[in-house]
Each structure stands twice: as C-alpha cells, then as structure tokens.
Coordinates of C-alpha atoms and ligand atoms in Angstrom, one line a residue:
M1 CA -6.6 9.6 10.8
E2 CA -9.8 8.2 9.7
T3 CA -10.0 7.2 6.0
P4 CA -12.9 9.1 4.4
A5 CA -14.8 8.0 1.3
K6 CA -12.8 6.3 -1.5
E7 CA -12.6 9.2 -3.8
N8 CA -11.1 11.5 -1.2
L9 CA -7.5 10.2 -0.6
L10 CA -6.0 12.9 -2.9
E11 CA -7.9 15.7 -4.5
V12 CA -5.9 18.3 -6.5
K13 CA -8.1 21.1 -7.8
G14 CA -7.2 24.0 -10.0
L15 CA -3.5 23.8 -9.1
S16 CA -1.2 26.3 -10.7
L17 CA 2.5 26.3 -10.1
A18 CA 4.6 29.2 -11.2
F19 CA 8.1 30.5 -11.5
G20 CA 9.2 34.1 -12.1
P21 CA 8.0 37.4 -10.6
K22 CA 4.6 37.6 -8.8
D23 CA 3.3 40.1 -11.3
K24 CA 4.5 38.1 -14.3
P25 CA 4.2 34.5 -13.4
L26 CA 5.5 31.8 -15.7
F27 CA 3.1 28.9 -15.3
A28 CA 4.7 25.4 -15.4
V29 CA 1.4 23.8 -14.1
E30 CA -1.9 25.5 -14.8
N31 CA -5.3 24.6 -13.5
L32 CA -4.5 21.0 -12.7
D33 CA -7.1 18.6 -11.5
L34 CA -6.3 15.1 -10.2
S35 CA -8.1 12.8 -7.9
L36 CA -7.1 9.5 -6.5
G37 CA -9.1 7.0 -4.5
A38 CA -7.7 4.9 -1.6
G39 CA -5.9 1.9 -3.0
E40 CA -6.2 3.1 -6.6
I41 CA -3.4 3.2 -9.2
L42 CA -3.6 6.4 -11.3
G43 CA -1.3 6.8 -14.2
V44 CA 0.0 10.3 -15.2
V45 CA 1.5 10.5 -18.7
G46 CA 2.9 13.2 -20.9
E47 CA 6.0 14.2 -22.7
S48 CA 9.0 15.7 -21.1
G49 CA 8.3 19.2 -19.7
C50 CA 4.6 18.7 -19.2
G51 CA 4.8 19.4 -15.5
K52 CA 4.4 15.8 -14.1
T53 CA 7.3 16.0 -11.7
L54 CA 6.5 19.5 -10.4
S55 CA 2.9 18.4 -9.8
A56 CA 4.2 15.5 -7.7
L57 CA 6.6 17.6 -5.8
A58 CA 3.8 20.0 -5.0
V59 CA 1.8 17.2 -3.4
I60 CA 4.7 16.0 -1.3
G61 CA 5.7 19.6 -0.4
L62 CA 9.1 19.6 -2.0
L63 CA 8.8 22.2 -4.8
P64 CA 12.2 23.5 -6.0
P65 CA 13.3 26.9 -5.0
G66 CA 11.7 29.6 -7.1
C67 CA 8.6 27.6 -7.8
R68 CA 5.4 28.5 -5.9
I69 CA 1.8 27.5 -5.6
E70 CA 0.0 30.3 -7.4
A71 CA -3.5 28.9 -7.1
G72 CA -5.6 25.9 -6.3
S73 CA -5.8 23.3 -3.6
I74 CA -4.2 19.9 -2.7
R75 CA -6.3 17.9 -0.3
F76 CA -5.1 14.7 1.2
L77 CA -7.5 12.8 3.4
G78 CA -9.5 15.9 3.5
Q79 CA -6.7 18.0 4.8
E80 CA -5.4 21.0 2.8
L81 CA -1.7 20.6 2.1
S82 CA -1.0 23.7 -0.1
G83 CA -0.5 26.0 2.9
L84 CA 1.3 23.4 5.1
R85 CA 4.9 24.2 5.9
G86 CA 7.7 22.6 7.8
D87 CA 6.6 20.3 10.5
G88 CA 3.1 19.8 9.2
M89 CA 4.4 18.5 5.8
R90 CA 7.3 16.6 7.4
G91 CA 4.8 14.7 9.5
L92 CA 3.0 13.5 6.5
R93 CA 6.0 12.9 4.2
G94 CA 7.2 9.3 4.6
R95 CA 4.4 8.4 7.0
E96 CA 1.3 9.0 4.8
I97 CA 2.8 10.0 1.4
A98 CA 6.1 8.8 0.0
M99 CA 7.8 9.3 -3.2
I100 CA 10.0 7.1 -5.4
F101 CA 12.2 9.0 -7.7
Q102 CA 13.5 8.2 -11.2
E103 CA 17.2 8.0 -10.2
P104 CA 17.7 6.2 -6.9
A105 CA 21.3 7.3 -6.8
T106 CA 20.2 10.8 -6.1
A107 CA 17.7 9.9 -3.5
L108 CA 19.7 7.5 -1.5
N109 CA 22.3 8.7 0.9
P110 CA 25.7 7.4 -0.4
V111 CA 27.3 7.3 3.0
Q112 CA 24.6 5.4 4.9
T113 CA 23.9 1.7 4.7
I114 CA 20.7 0.5 3.0
G115 CA 19.4 -0.9 6.3
A116 CA 20.0 2.3 8.1
Q117 CA 18.1 4.2 5.5
I118 CA 15.1 1.9 5.7
V119 CA 15.1 2.0 9.5
E120 CA 15.2 5.8 9.5
P121 CA 11.6 6.5 8.6
L122 CA 10.5 3.8 11.0
L123 CA 12.3 5.5 13.9
L124 CA 11.0 8.9 12.9
H125 CA 7.4 8.1 12.4
T126 CA 6.6 5.1 14.6
A127 CA 7.1 4.1 18.2
M128 CA 9.4 1.2 17.2
T129 CA 12.6 0.5 19.1
M130 CA 15.8 0.1 17.1
K131 CA 15.6 -3.6 17.4
E132 CA 12.0 -3.7 16.2
A133 CA 12.8 -1.3 13.4
R134 CA 15.7 -3.4 12.2
A135 CA 13.5 -6.6 12.2
E136 CA 10.9 -4.6 10.2
A137 CA 13.5 -3.3 7.8
L138 CA 14.7 -6.9 7.1
S139 CA 11.1 -8.0 6.5
I140 CA 10.5 -5.1 4.1
M141 CA 13.8 -5.9 2.3
T142 CA 12.6 -9.4 1.7
K143 CA 9.2 -8.1 0.5
V144 CA 10.9 -6.0 -2.2
G145 CA 13.0 -8.8 -3.4
F146 CA 16.3 -8.7 -1.6
A147 CA 17.8 -12.2 -1.1
G148 CA 20.2 -12.5 1.9
V149 CA 18.8 -9.6 3.7
E150 CA 21.1 -9.8 6.8
R151 CA 24.2 -9.2 4.6
L152 CA 22.5 -6.6 2.3
Y153 CA 21.3 -4.6 5.3
G154 CA 24.9 -3.4 5.8
V155 CA 25.8 -2.6 2.3
Y156 CA 26.1 0.9 0.8
P157 CA 24.1 2.1 -2.3
H158 CA 27.1 2.0 -4.6
Q159 CA 27.5 -1.7 -3.9
L160 CA 24.1 -2.4 -5.5
S161 CA 23.0 -2.6 -9.1
G162 CA 20.5 0.0 -10.4
G163 CA 17.6 -2.3 -10.1
M164 CA 18.5 -3.2 -6.5
R165 CA 18.9 0.5 -5.6
Q166 CA 15.5 1.1 -6.9
R167 CA 14.2 -1.8 -4.7
A168 CA 15.9 -0.2 -1.8
M169 CA 14.2 3.1 -2.5
I170 CA 10.9 1.4 -2.7
A171 CA 11.6 -0.3 0.6
M172 CA 12.2 3.1 2.2
A173 CA 9.1 4.5 0.6
I174 CA 6.8 1.7 1.9
A175 CA 8.5 1.3 5.3
C176 CA 5.8 3.2 7.2
K177 CA 3.0 1.8 5.0
P178 CA 1.9 5.2 3.6
R179 CA -1.5 5.5 2.0
L180 CA 0.0 7.1 -1.1
I181 CA 3.1 6.4 -3.1
I182 CA 4.1 8.7 -5.8
A183 CA 6.4 6.9 -8.3
D184 CA 8.0 9.4 -10.7
E185 CA 9.3 7.5 -13.7
P186 CA 10.4 4.7 -11.4
T187 CA 11.8 2.5 -14.1
T188 CA 13.1 4.9 -16.8
A189 CA 16.8 4.4 -15.8
L190 CA 16.5 0.6 -15.8
D191 CA 16.8 -1.9 -18.6
A192 CA 13.7 -3.6 -19.9
T193 CA 13.8 -6.9 -17.8
I194 CA 14.4 -5.0 -14.6
Q195 CA 11.8 -2.5 -15.5
A196 CA 9.2 -5.2 -15.7
Q197 CA 10.2 -6.6 -12.3
I198 CA 10.0 -3.3 -10.6
L199 CA 6.6 -2.5 -12.1
E200 CA 5.4 -5.9 -11.0
L201 CA 6.7 -5.2 -7.5
L202 CA 4.7 -1.9 -7.4
V203 CA 1.6 -3.8 -8.4
R204 CA 2.2 -6.3 -5.7
I205 CA 2.6 -3.6 -3.1
N206 CA -0.6 -2.0 -4.2
R207 CA -2.4 -5.3 -4.0
D208 CA -0.9 -6.5 -0.7
Y209 CA -0.9 -3.3 1.3
G210 CA -3.7 -1.4 -0.5
M211 CA -1.4 1.7 -1.0
A212 CA -2.6 4.0 -3.7
I213 CA 0.0 4.8 -6.3
L214 CA 0.4 7.8 -8.5
L215 CA 2.5 6.4 -11.3
I216 CA 4.2 9.0 -13.5
S217 CA 5.6 8.1 -16.8
H218 CA 6.2 9.4 -20.3
D219 CA 5.5 5.9 -21.5
L220 CA 1.8 5.2 -22.2
G221 CA 2.6 1.5 -22.5
V222 CA 4.0 1.3 -18.9
V223 CA 1.0 3.1 -17.5
G224 CA -1.6 1.3 -19.7
G225 CA -0.5 -2.1 -18.3
L226 CA -0.8 -1.2 -14.6
C227 CA -3.3 1.6 -14.0
G228 CA -7.0 1.5 -13.8
R229 CA -7.2 5.1 -14.8
V230 CA -5.0 7.5 -16.7
A231 CA -4.6 11.3 -16.7
V232 CA -2.8 12.6 -19.8
M233 CA -0.9 15.9 -19.1
Y234 CA 0.1 18.4 -21.7
A235 CA 1.8 21.8 -21.0
G236 CA 0.9 21.8 -17.3
S237 CA -2.7 20.6 -17.4
V238 CA -4.6 17.3 -17.6
V239 CA -6.0 17.3 -21.1
E240 CA -7.8 13.9 -20.9
E241 CA -8.7 11.5 -18.1
A242 CA -10.5 8.2 -18.4
S243 CA -10.3 4.6 -17.4
T244 CA -7.4 3.0 -19.1
T245 CA -9.7 0.8 -21.2
E246 CA -11.8 3.7 -22.3
L247 CA -8.7 5.9 -23.1
F248 CA -7.2 3.4 -25.4
R249 CA -10.6 2.4 -27.0
D250 CA -11.9 5.9 -27.5
P251 CA -9.3 8.7 -27.1
V252 CA -10.8 12.2 -27.6
H253 CA -8.0 14.7 -27.3
P254 CA -5.7 15.0 -30.3
Y255 CA -2.7 14.8 -28.0
T256 CA -3.9 11.5 -26.5
K257 CA -4.5 10.2 -30.0
G258 CA -0.9 11.3 -30.9
L259 CA 0.6 9.5 -27.9
I260 CA -1.3 6.3 -28.7
A261 CA -0.2 6.4 -32.3
S262 CA 3.4 6.9 -31.3
R263 CA 3.5 3.8 -29.1
P264 CA 5.5 0.9 -30.4
T265 CA 3.3 -2.1 -31.1
K266 CA 3.7 -5.5 -32.7
E267 CA 2.5 -4.2 -36.0
S268 CA 4.9 -1.2 -36.0
K269 CA 7.9 -3.4 -35.5
G270 CA 10.6 -2.6 -38.0
R271 CA 8.7 0.5 -39.3
P272 CA 9.5 4.0 -38.3
L273 CA 7.3 5.1 -35.4
Y274 CA 4.9 8.0 -35.7
S275 CA 5.9 11.0 -33.6
I276 CA 3.8 14.1 -32.8
P277 CA 5.2 17.0 -34.8
G278 CA 6.7 19.9 -32.8
A279 CA 7.5 20.1 -29.2
V280 CA 6.1 20.9 -25.7
P281 CA 6.1 24.7 -25.3
R282 CA 9.0 25.9 -23.1
L283 CA 8.3 27.7 -19.8
G284 CA 7.0 31.1 -20.6
H285 CA 6.3 30.3 -24.3
K286 CA 2.8 28.8 -24.0
P287 CA 0.4 30.2 -26.6
S288 CA -2.6 32.0 -25.2
G289 CA -5.3 29.7 -26.4
C290 CA -5.0 25.9 -26.4
P291 CA -1.4 25.1 -25.7
F292 CA -1.5 22.1 -28.1
M293 CA -2.9 24.1 -31.0
P294 CA 0.5 24.6 -32.8
R295 CA 0.9 20.8 -32.9
C296 CA -2.7 19.8 -33.6
G297 CA -3.9 18.5 -36.9
S298 CA -7.6 19.1 -35.9
A299 CA -7.4 22.7 -34.6
V300 CA -10.1 25.2 -35.6
P301 CA -9.8 29.0 -35.3
S302 CA -11.6 29.2 -31.9
C303 CA -8.8 27.1 -30.4
A304 CA -6.6 30.2 -30.5
L305 CA -9.0 32.2 -28.3
E306 CA -8.9 30.8 -24.8
R307 CA -7.6 28.0 -22.6
P308 CA -9.9 25.1 -23.3
D309 CA -12.2 23.8 -20.5
S310 CA -12.3 20.2 -19.4
L311 CA -15.6 18.7 -20.6
E312 CA -17.3 15.4 -19.9
V313 CA -17.3 13.3 -23.0
G314 CA -18.5 10.1 -21.5
P315 CA -19.0 8.5 -18.0
G316 CA -15.8 9.2 -16.0
H317 CA -14.2 10.5 -19.2
E318 CA -13.1 14.1 -19.6
A319 CA -11.2 15.9 -22.3
R320 CA -9.9 19.5 -22.6
C321 CA -10.8 19.9 -26.2
P322 CA -14.1 21.7 -26.8
P323 CA -14.2 21.1 -30.6
E324 CA -13.8 17.3 -30.2
A325 CA -16.2 17.2 -27.3
E326 CA -18.7 19.1 -29.5
K327 CA -18.3 16.6 -32.4
R328 CA -19.1 13.8 -29.9
R329 CA -22.1 15.6 -28.7
R330 CA -23.5 16.0 -32.2
V331 CA -22.9 12.3 -33.0
D332 CA -24.6 11.2 -29.8
E333 CA -27.7 13.3 -30.5
Ligands
LIG1 N1 13.8 24.1 -11.0 C1 13.2 24.6 -12.1 N2 13.5 25.8 -12.6 C2 12.9 26.3 -13.7 N3 12.1 25.6 -14.5 C3 11.7 24.4 -14.1 C4 12.3 23.8 -12.9 N4 11.8 22.5 -12.8 C5 11.0 22.4 -13.8 N5 10.9 23.5 -14.6 C6 10.1 23.7 -15.8 O1 8.8 23.4 -15.5 C7 8.2 22.6 -16.6 C8 7.7 21.3 -16.0 O2 8.8 20.5 -15.6 P1 8.6 19.1 -15.0 O3 10.0 18.7 -14.5 O4 7.5 19.0 -14.0 O5 8.3 18.2 -16.3 P2 8.1 16.6 -16.4 O6 6.7 16.4 -17.1 O7 8.3 16.0 -15.1 O8 9.2 16.3 -17.5 P3 10.1 15.0 -17.6 O9 9.3 13.9 -18.3 O10 11.3 15.4 -18.4 O11 10.6 14.5 -16.2 C9 9.2 22.5 -17.7 O12 9.0 23.5 -18.6 C10 10.5 22.7 -16.9 O13 11.5 23.3 -17.8
LIG2 MG1 9.8 14.6 -14.5

C-alpha cells in the first residue's frame, strides 16, 4: 500500500457507536472526529466511561457484541474500514494496525510461550520461514528490553512480571511493523518506575520505526509528556483538540480546564487535589444539550438546547464549547 499524504493515516469522521435497539440507540460514542498523521503520536484523554476504548476497538474492528457503528466513517490509508468484515479486517489487524491493551494478562495466551506469540503474527502476515520468524522475534524481544532472549523466548506469560508481560505485548504489536499502534492505557496496571520505562519504550518505537501511536489514557500528565497533539474526550465526543503545548497553555473547554486543574503538580503536593464535581453520564443518561453542562461552572442557558458543535478557536485548535469560543472571538476582535 502506498502511503498517502501525512494527515491521512487515520481519519475518523462523525463516528457514532451505539448499544441497544435500532430504533432507540444508546450512544456510547457520538460524532467523534479524530485524525492521525503517519508517525504522529496523538493522545486521547478523558475520564472513565468517555468512550476511549470503544473508539479504539472500532478502529481495529473488535467492537464488543451488542455495539454497532451507527454512523460515520473510519478511513485508514484512504480505505474505509467501517464496513469491513472478517478477512478484510483480519488482514489489516496485526499487519498495519496493532493494539496494546491495558492488562497484558488478558491479551496474552497463557498456554503459549512468549516467543511463539511473537512469531505468530510474523508467520501470518509475512513470507518468513519459521527460522526467520524466530530470529526476528528474538531481535524484537531485545528491542523491547528483554535480556537473555534465548531463554525468555520459551517462557510462559505467568512466569513474567507485569512490566515484562507488557513488553511482550508490545513486541507482538510491533512484530509486523504496523503503521499504527493503538495503546489503550498501556501503563495503568504498572507501578510508577515501570510505567516510565514502558512509555519511554513507546517513544523509542515511534522514533526508530516511525509508527504512529494513538495513546489512550485517563492521565493528562502521561499524555502531555509524550504526545505532540491531544484530543480530550468527554461523554463520547472529542470536546477539545490542540497541540499539547497549546492545550496546556490555553485550554478553552471547561472540561479540559477541569482536567488540567486536577493534575497533581509540584505545587499541589500535600494539598488535596481539585476534582471536577459530578460524574460522566452513564450510557443512556446523557442530557440532550451539552453533556458536560451538569458539571460545568461556566454553563449558560443555551448549553441545554443542543449538542455543541466543534469550533475553531485558534490555528489547529478546536473546542466543542460555543459560549467559550464566542468569548474568544469577542476578545480577538
Ligand atoms: N460491552 C459493553 N456493554 C455495554 N456498555 C458498554 C460496553 N463497553 C462499554 N460500554 C459503555 O460505553 C461507554 C464507553 O465505554 P469505554 O469502555 O469506551 O470507556 P473508556 O473511556 O475506555 O473508560 P475507561 O477509562 O474506564 O477505560 C461507557 O458508558 C460504558 O459503560
Ligand atoms: Mg477504556
């Protein structure tokens, strides 16, 4: 496949994912837009239940039973994925798009050795012989930080620590050098030192192989340190997107401001952290206007009327908060 212009590696437009009956859909993701350039690292942040994982699963064609694509498109390298089924998606998964899950224990096969699991995608998607695939697997294992790879090739997942299991899963994901890696909370289950090592590994992979990474996290701190651009998700939609520098310097959406204010910083040490009042609406309980309105300190009556549009508030900076965008416009004039 030929690589098209930079901005076109992944383009998600107007994606809505729903559960429930066709005539009464319950939207878990609604009108989601995301785009990712070749070799870019895009961060997706938001609290639990915002639709981060479902969006990722839609891209890789692994939506859970009962969840369907209700509207929108997912284009990868210019090819529409939303209608792809079976073989079409299986051909891309692992070869062009791979996913790293939060909990490696659930994604690794407990009765297969680590080596065999890294070899598998190579045998499936490349013309390598078993001997070549084994040599490649050993080289990838070294790349992701295994020492003594010959021995570790033959161990089972339960014989490894959580951090090493996560490295094994990363090795499986990068085996075929996919163009896109989706990392869904890849370090949440790990302690802080190991977290930093795994994140550093992802950055190295991005740098050395040029693989684009969609890094999903509820932790703005994790994302801020690694990603050039950040999309903030709330209740199934992207409510703000900007370069990381711009997002931290000049957040527009009250939800983004709340997330930034609730981050632990040096100054906040020892003091209770701010937390955004209220909770993410449960599936089927989204208010009809702006879904953030019940938790928002800056809401105005019009926020209750309709779903807010995403508006440009600066170069490469969009926010789904018309009142805040309007305030900016007035200040700029
Ligand atoms: N299999 C499922 N059946 C029913 N509802 C689901 C299912 N999976 C997700 N949901 C609902 O869809 C919404 C989005 O879930 P999703 O797992 O994508 O959130 P998330 O942002 O990844 O959260 P977290 O940070 O906890 O991983 C939530 O309201 C969730 O309860
Ligand atoms: Mg999730």
